[in-house]
Amino acid sequence: MTFKPLITAVCIALMVSSCAKSPLGRSQLKLYPSNQMDAMGIQAFDSMKSEQKVSQTKVTNSFVSCVADYITRQVPKSVFAGEWEVVVFEDDQVNAFALPGGKIGVYTGLLKVTENQHQLAAVMGHEVGHVIAEHGNERMSNSTLIGVGMEVTNQLLNANQIANNNMIMAAIGLGVQVGVQLPFSRTHETEADIIGLQLMAQAGFDPRQSVNLWQNMDKASGGQRQLEFLSTHPAPATRIEDLQNNMDGAMNIFTASAEKPNCRK
C-alpha cells in the first residue's frame, strides 16, 4: 500500500468513527458490516463445537438455556432477530462468551463459581452486552486502523531516514498497546458490565447479585492478577464500584420487570 492510500484510509476511518455511537453514547469505530460479523461469529462457534467437548448433562444444559432464554429475549431485534444457540462446554475455565450471529458459550467451570441463576445471568448479560455494543466489530476496526497508522509512521520514518527505525517502531508499538489497545478493552468491559446489568434486570434477575458474582470471582482468582493498568479487564473492586454506581437504575428496571425467571441447577 502506498503512502497516499494509507492516509485516505485513515481519514475515512476517522469519519466513520465520528458517526457511530455505542448504546451508552460513546463514539465508536465500526468498519465491518453486521452480516460479515455474524458470519464470522457463526464460523468461530461451529469450529469450537467441533474442537471442544460439549456437555451432555441435561440438568446443566437446561439451567444454562433457561437463563439464556430470559436474557436473549431482552436483546433488540436490530442486534439479532433469529434464535440464539447456547452450548455448554466441558471445561474448568471460569468463563463464558457471546458472539455475533446469536451464539452463546458457557464453560462448566463458571457454574462452580456462580451460585444461582442471578449470578449466571450477570455473566451472560455482560457477554451479550458485548454483542449489543458491537465490541467485536470495534476491536477489529481499531486493530485495522492501528495497523494502518503504524504503517504510515513507518513510511514517514523511512522517508526522513531516521536512525534506529526498528527501535522507534518497537517503542511506538508498546505505546499503542498500553495507551490504546488495553485501556480500550477495559472500556469495553465496563460498558458491557453496565449493559449486562440492565439486561439482567429487564429479564427479572436480581442485579444486586452481580456484586456477589464479582466477589466470588475475586476469591476464585486467588489474588493472581496483573496490575489493572496492564490488564484488559478492570479489577474486581473497580467492577463492583461501577456496578454499585449504576445499581439504582438497574433496581428500578428490576422492580418494574414482569419477568419472573425460575432457573435451577
Coordinates of C-alpha atoms in Angstrom, one line a residue:
M1 CA 0.0 0.0 0.0
T2 CA 1.4 3.4 -1.0
F3 CA 1.5 6.4 1.3
K4 CA -1.4 8.3 -0.2
P5 CA -4.0 5.4 0.1
L6 CA -2.9 4.9 3.6
I7 CA -3.7 8.5 4.5
T8 CA -7.0 8.2 2.7
A9 CA -7.9 5.0 4.7
V10 CA -7.1 6.7 8.0
C11 CA -9.3 9.7 7.1
I12 CA -12.2 7.5 6.0
A13 CA -11.9 5.5 9.3
L14 CA -12.0 8.7 11.4
M15 CA -15.1 9.9 9.6
V16 CA -16.9 6.6 10.2
S17 CA -15.8 6.8 13.9
S18 CA -17.4 10.2 14.4
C19 CA -20.8 8.8 13.2
A20 CA -21.2 5.5 15.2
K21 CA -22.3 5.5 18.9
S22 CA -22.4 2.7 21.4
P23 CA -25.6 2.1 23.4
L24 CA -24.2 4.2 26.2
G25 CA -23.4 7.1 23.8
R26 CA -19.7 6.6 23.3
S27 CA -18.2 7.2 19.9
Q28 CA -17.2 4.1 18.1
L29 CA -15.2 3.0 15.0
K30 CA -17.0 0.2 13.1
L31 CA -15.7 -0.6 9.7
Y32 CA -17.2 -4.1 9.2
P33 CA -20.9 -4.8 8.1
S34 CA -23.0 -6.6 10.7
N35 CA -23.7 -9.6 8.3
Q36 CA -19.9 -10.1 8.0
M37 CA -19.5 -10.1 11.8
D38 CA -22.4 -12.5 12.1
A39 CA -20.8 -14.9 9.6
M40 CA -17.5 -14.8 11.5
G41 CA -19.3 -15.4 14.8
I42 CA -21.1 -18.5 13.4
Q43 CA -18.0 -19.9 11.8
A44 CA -16.0 -19.5 15.0
F45 CA -18.7 -21.1 17.1
D46 CA -19.0 -24.1 14.8
S47 CA -15.3 -24.6 15.0
M48 CA -15.4 -24.5 18.8
K49 CA -18.1 -27.1 18.8
S50 CA -16.1 -29.5 16.7
E51 CA -12.9 -29.0 18.7
Q52 CA -14.1 -28.8 22.3
K53 CA -16.1 -31.3 24.4
V54 CA -19.8 -30.3 24.6
S55 CA -21.7 -31.1 27.9
Q56 CA -24.4 -33.7 27.6
T57 CA -25.6 -33.2 31.2
K58 CA -29.4 -32.5 30.8
V59 CA -29.8 -30.6 34.1
T60 CA -26.8 -28.3 33.4
N61 CA -27.9 -27.6 29.8
S62 CA -31.5 -26.9 30.9
F63 CA -30.3 -24.5 33.6
V64 CA -28.0 -22.6 31.3
S65 CA -30.5 -22.5 28.5
C66 CA -33.2 -21.2 30.8
V67 CA -31.1 -18.3 31.9
A68 CA -30.0 -17.6 28.3
D69 CA -33.6 -17.5 27.1
Y70 CA -34.6 -14.8 29.6
I71 CA -31.5 -12.7 28.8
T72 CA -31.8 -13.0 25.0
R73 CA -35.5 -12.1 25.0
Q74 CA -34.4 -8.6 26.0
V75 CA -32.0 -8.2 23.1
P76 CA -33.2 -5.8 20.4
K77 CA -34.2 -7.5 17.2
S78 CA -32.0 -5.0 15.4
V79 CA -29.0 -6.7 17.0
F80 CA -30.1 -10.3 16.3
A81 CA -33.6 -11.4 15.2
G82 CA -33.0 -15.1 15.0
E83 CA -32.9 -18.0 17.5
W84 CA -29.9 -17.9 19.8
E85 CA -27.8 -21.1 20.1
V86 CA -26.5 -21.9 23.6
V87 CA -23.8 -24.5 24.2
V88 CA -22.2 -25.7 27.5
F89 CA -18.6 -26.7 27.1
E90 CA -17.0 -29.2 29.5
D91 CA -14.0 -27.2 30.7
D92 CA -12.8 -26.0 34.1
Q93 CA -12.1 -22.4 32.9
V94 CA -14.3 -19.8 34.6
N95 CA -15.7 -18.2 31.6
A96 CA -18.5 -17.6 29.1
F97 CA -18.8 -15.8 25.8
A98 CA -21.3 -14.5 23.3
L99 CA -20.7 -14.0 19.5
P100 CA -22.3 -12.1 16.7
G101 CA -24.8 -14.3 14.9
G102 CA -26.7 -15.3 18.1
K103 CA -24.2 -17.7 19.7
I104 CA -23.5 -18.2 23.4
G105 CA -21.0 -20.5 25.1
V106 CA -20.7 -21.3 28.8
Y107 CA -17.9 -23.3 30.4
T108 CA -18.8 -25.7 33.2
G109 CA -16.0 -24.1 35.3
L110 CA -18.1 -21.0 35.5
L111 CA -21.0 -22.9 37.1
K112 CA -18.8 -23.7 40.0
V113 CA -18.4 -20.0 40.8
T114 CA -21.9 -18.7 40.0
E115 CA -24.1 -19.7 43.0
N116 CA -27.5 -19.1 41.4
Q117 CA -29.5 -18.1 38.3
H118 CA -28.9 -14.4 39.1
Q119 CA -25.1 -14.6 39.1
L120 CA -25.1 -16.7 35.9
A121 CA -27.4 -14.0 34.3
A122 CA -24.9 -11.3 35.3
V123 CA -22.1 -13.1 33.4
M124 CA -24.4 -13.9 30.4
G125 CA -25.8 -10.4 30.3
H126 CA -22.3 -9.0 30.3
E127 CA -21.3 -11.2 27.4
V128 CA -24.4 -10.4 25.4
G129 CA -23.7 -6.8 26.2
H130 CA -20.5 -7.1 24.1
V131 CA -22.6 -8.2 21.2
I132 CA -25.2 -5.5 21.6
A133 CA -22.5 -2.8 21.7
E134 CA -20.7 -4.4 18.7
H135 CA -17.4 -4.5 20.6
G136 CA -16.1 -7.3 18.3
N137 CA -16.5 -5.0 15.3
E138 CA -15.0 -2.1 17.1
R139 CA -11.9 -4.1 18.2
M140 CA -11.3 -5.4 14.7
S141 CA -11.8 -2.0 13.3
N142 CA -9.4 -0.3 15.7
S143 CA -6.8 -3.0 15.1
T144 CA -7.1 -2.3 11.4
L145 CA -6.7 1.4 12.0
I146 CA -3.8 0.9 14.3
G147 CA -2.1 -1.2 11.8
V148 CA -2.6 1.4 9.1
G149 CA -1.4 4.2 11.5
M150 CA 1.8 2.3 12.3
E151 CA 2.5 1.7 8.7
V152 CA 2.1 5.4 8.0
T153 CA 4.5 6.2 10.8
N154 CA 7.0 3.6 9.4
Q155 CA 6.8 5.2 6.0
L156 CA 7.4 8.7 7.5
L157 CA 10.4 7.4 9.4
N158 CA 11.9 5.8 6.2
A159 CA 11.2 8.9 4.2
N160 CA 13.1 11.0 6.6
Q161 CA 15.9 8.4 7.1
I162 CA 15.6 8.5 10.9
A163 CA 18.2 6.3 12.6
N164 CA 17.2 3.3 14.7
N165 CA 13.9 2.9 12.8
N166 CA 13.1 -0.5 14.2
M167 CA 13.8 0.6 17.8
I168 CA 11.4 3.5 17.4
M169 CA 8.7 1.4 15.9
A170 CA 9.0 -1.1 18.7
A171 CA 8.6 1.8 21.2
I172 CA 5.5 3.0 19.3
G173 CA 4.1 -0.5 19.3
L174 CA 4.4 -0.7 23.1
G175 CA 2.9 2.7 23.4
V176 CA 0.0 1.8 21.2
Q177 CA -0.6 -1.4 23.3
V178 CA -0.6 0.2 26.7
G179 CA -2.0 3.6 25.7
V180 CA -4.8 2.5 23.3
Q181 CA -5.5 -1.2 22.9
L182 CA -5.6 -2.4 26.6
P183 CA -7.4 0.6 28.1
F184 CA -9.8 0.5 25.2
S185 CA -10.6 -3.2 26.2
R186 CA -11.2 -2.1 29.7
T187 CA -13.7 0.5 28.4
H188 CA -15.5 -2.4 26.6
E189 CA -15.6 -4.5 29.8
T190 CA -17.1 -1.6 31.8
E191 CA -19.6 -0.8 29.1
A192 CA -20.6 -4.5 28.9
D193 CA -21.0 -4.6 32.7
I194 CA -23.5 -1.7 32.6
I195 CA -25.4 -3.1 29.6
G196 CA -25.5 -6.5 31.2
L197 CA -26.7 -5.1 34.5
Q198 CA -29.7 -3.5 32.6
L199 CA -30.3 -6.7 30.6
M200 CA -30.4 -9.0 33.7
A201 CA -32.7 -6.5 35.4
Q202 CA -35.1 -6.4 32.4
A203 CA -35.1 -10.2 32.4
G204 CA -36.2 -10.3 36.1
F205 CA -32.8 -11.3 37.6
D206 CA -31.7 -9.5 40.7
P207 CA -29.0 -7.1 39.6
R208 CA -27.6 -6.9 43.2
Q209 CA -26.3 -10.4 42.6
S210 CA -23.8 -9.0 40.1
V211 CA -21.8 -7.7 43.0
N212 CA -21.8 -11.1 44.7
L213 CA -20.7 -12.6 41.5
W214 CA -17.5 -10.4 41.3
Q215 CA -16.8 -11.0 44.9
N216 CA -16.9 -14.8 44.1
M217 CA -14.7 -14.1 41.0
D218 CA -12.2 -12.3 43.2
K219 CA -12.0 -15.2 45.6
A220 CA -11.7 -17.7 42.8
S221 CA -8.7 -15.8 41.3
G222 CA -6.7 -16.3 44.5
G223 CA -5.2 -12.9 44.0
Q224 CA -3.4 -14.0 40.9
R225 CA -4.0 -10.9 38.6
Q226 CA -1.9 -8.4 36.7
L227 CA -1.9 -4.8 37.6
E228 CA -5.1 -3.2 36.3
F229 CA -3.0 -0.7 34.2
L230 CA -1.6 -3.6 32.1
S231 CA -4.8 -5.7 32.1
T232 CA -7.6 -5.9 29.6
H233 CA -10.1 -6.3 32.4
P234 CA -10.9 -4.0 35.3
A235 CA -10.0 -5.3 38.7
P236 CA -13.0 -6.9 40.5
A237 CA -13.0 -4.0 43.0
T238 CA -13.3 -1.5 40.2
R239 CA -16.1 -3.5 38.5
I240 CA -18.0 -3.7 41.8
E241 CA -17.7 0.0 42.3
D242 CA -19.0 0.7 38.7
L243 CA -21.9 -1.8 39.2
Q244 CA -22.9 -0.2 42.5
N245 CA -22.8 3.3 40.9
N246 CA -25.4 2.0 38.3
M247 CA -27.4 -0.1 40.7
D248 CA -30.2 2.4 41.5
G249 CA -31.3 2.5 37.8
A250 CA -31.0 -1.3 37.5
M251 CA -33.1 -1.8 40.6
N252 CA -35.8 0.4 39.1
I253 CA -35.8 -1.7 36.0
F254 CA -35.8 -4.9 38.0
T255 CA -38.8 -3.8 40.1
A256 CA -40.8 -2.8 37.0
S257 CA -40.0 -6.1 35.1
A258 CA -42.8 -8.6 34.6
E259 CA -40.4 -11.4 34.1
K260 CA -40.1 -14.0 36.9
P261 CA -37.4 -16.5 36.0
N262 CA -37.1 -19.7 38.0
C263 CA -34.0 -21.4 36.5
R264 CA -32.4 -24.1 38.7
K265 CA -29.2 -26.0 38.6

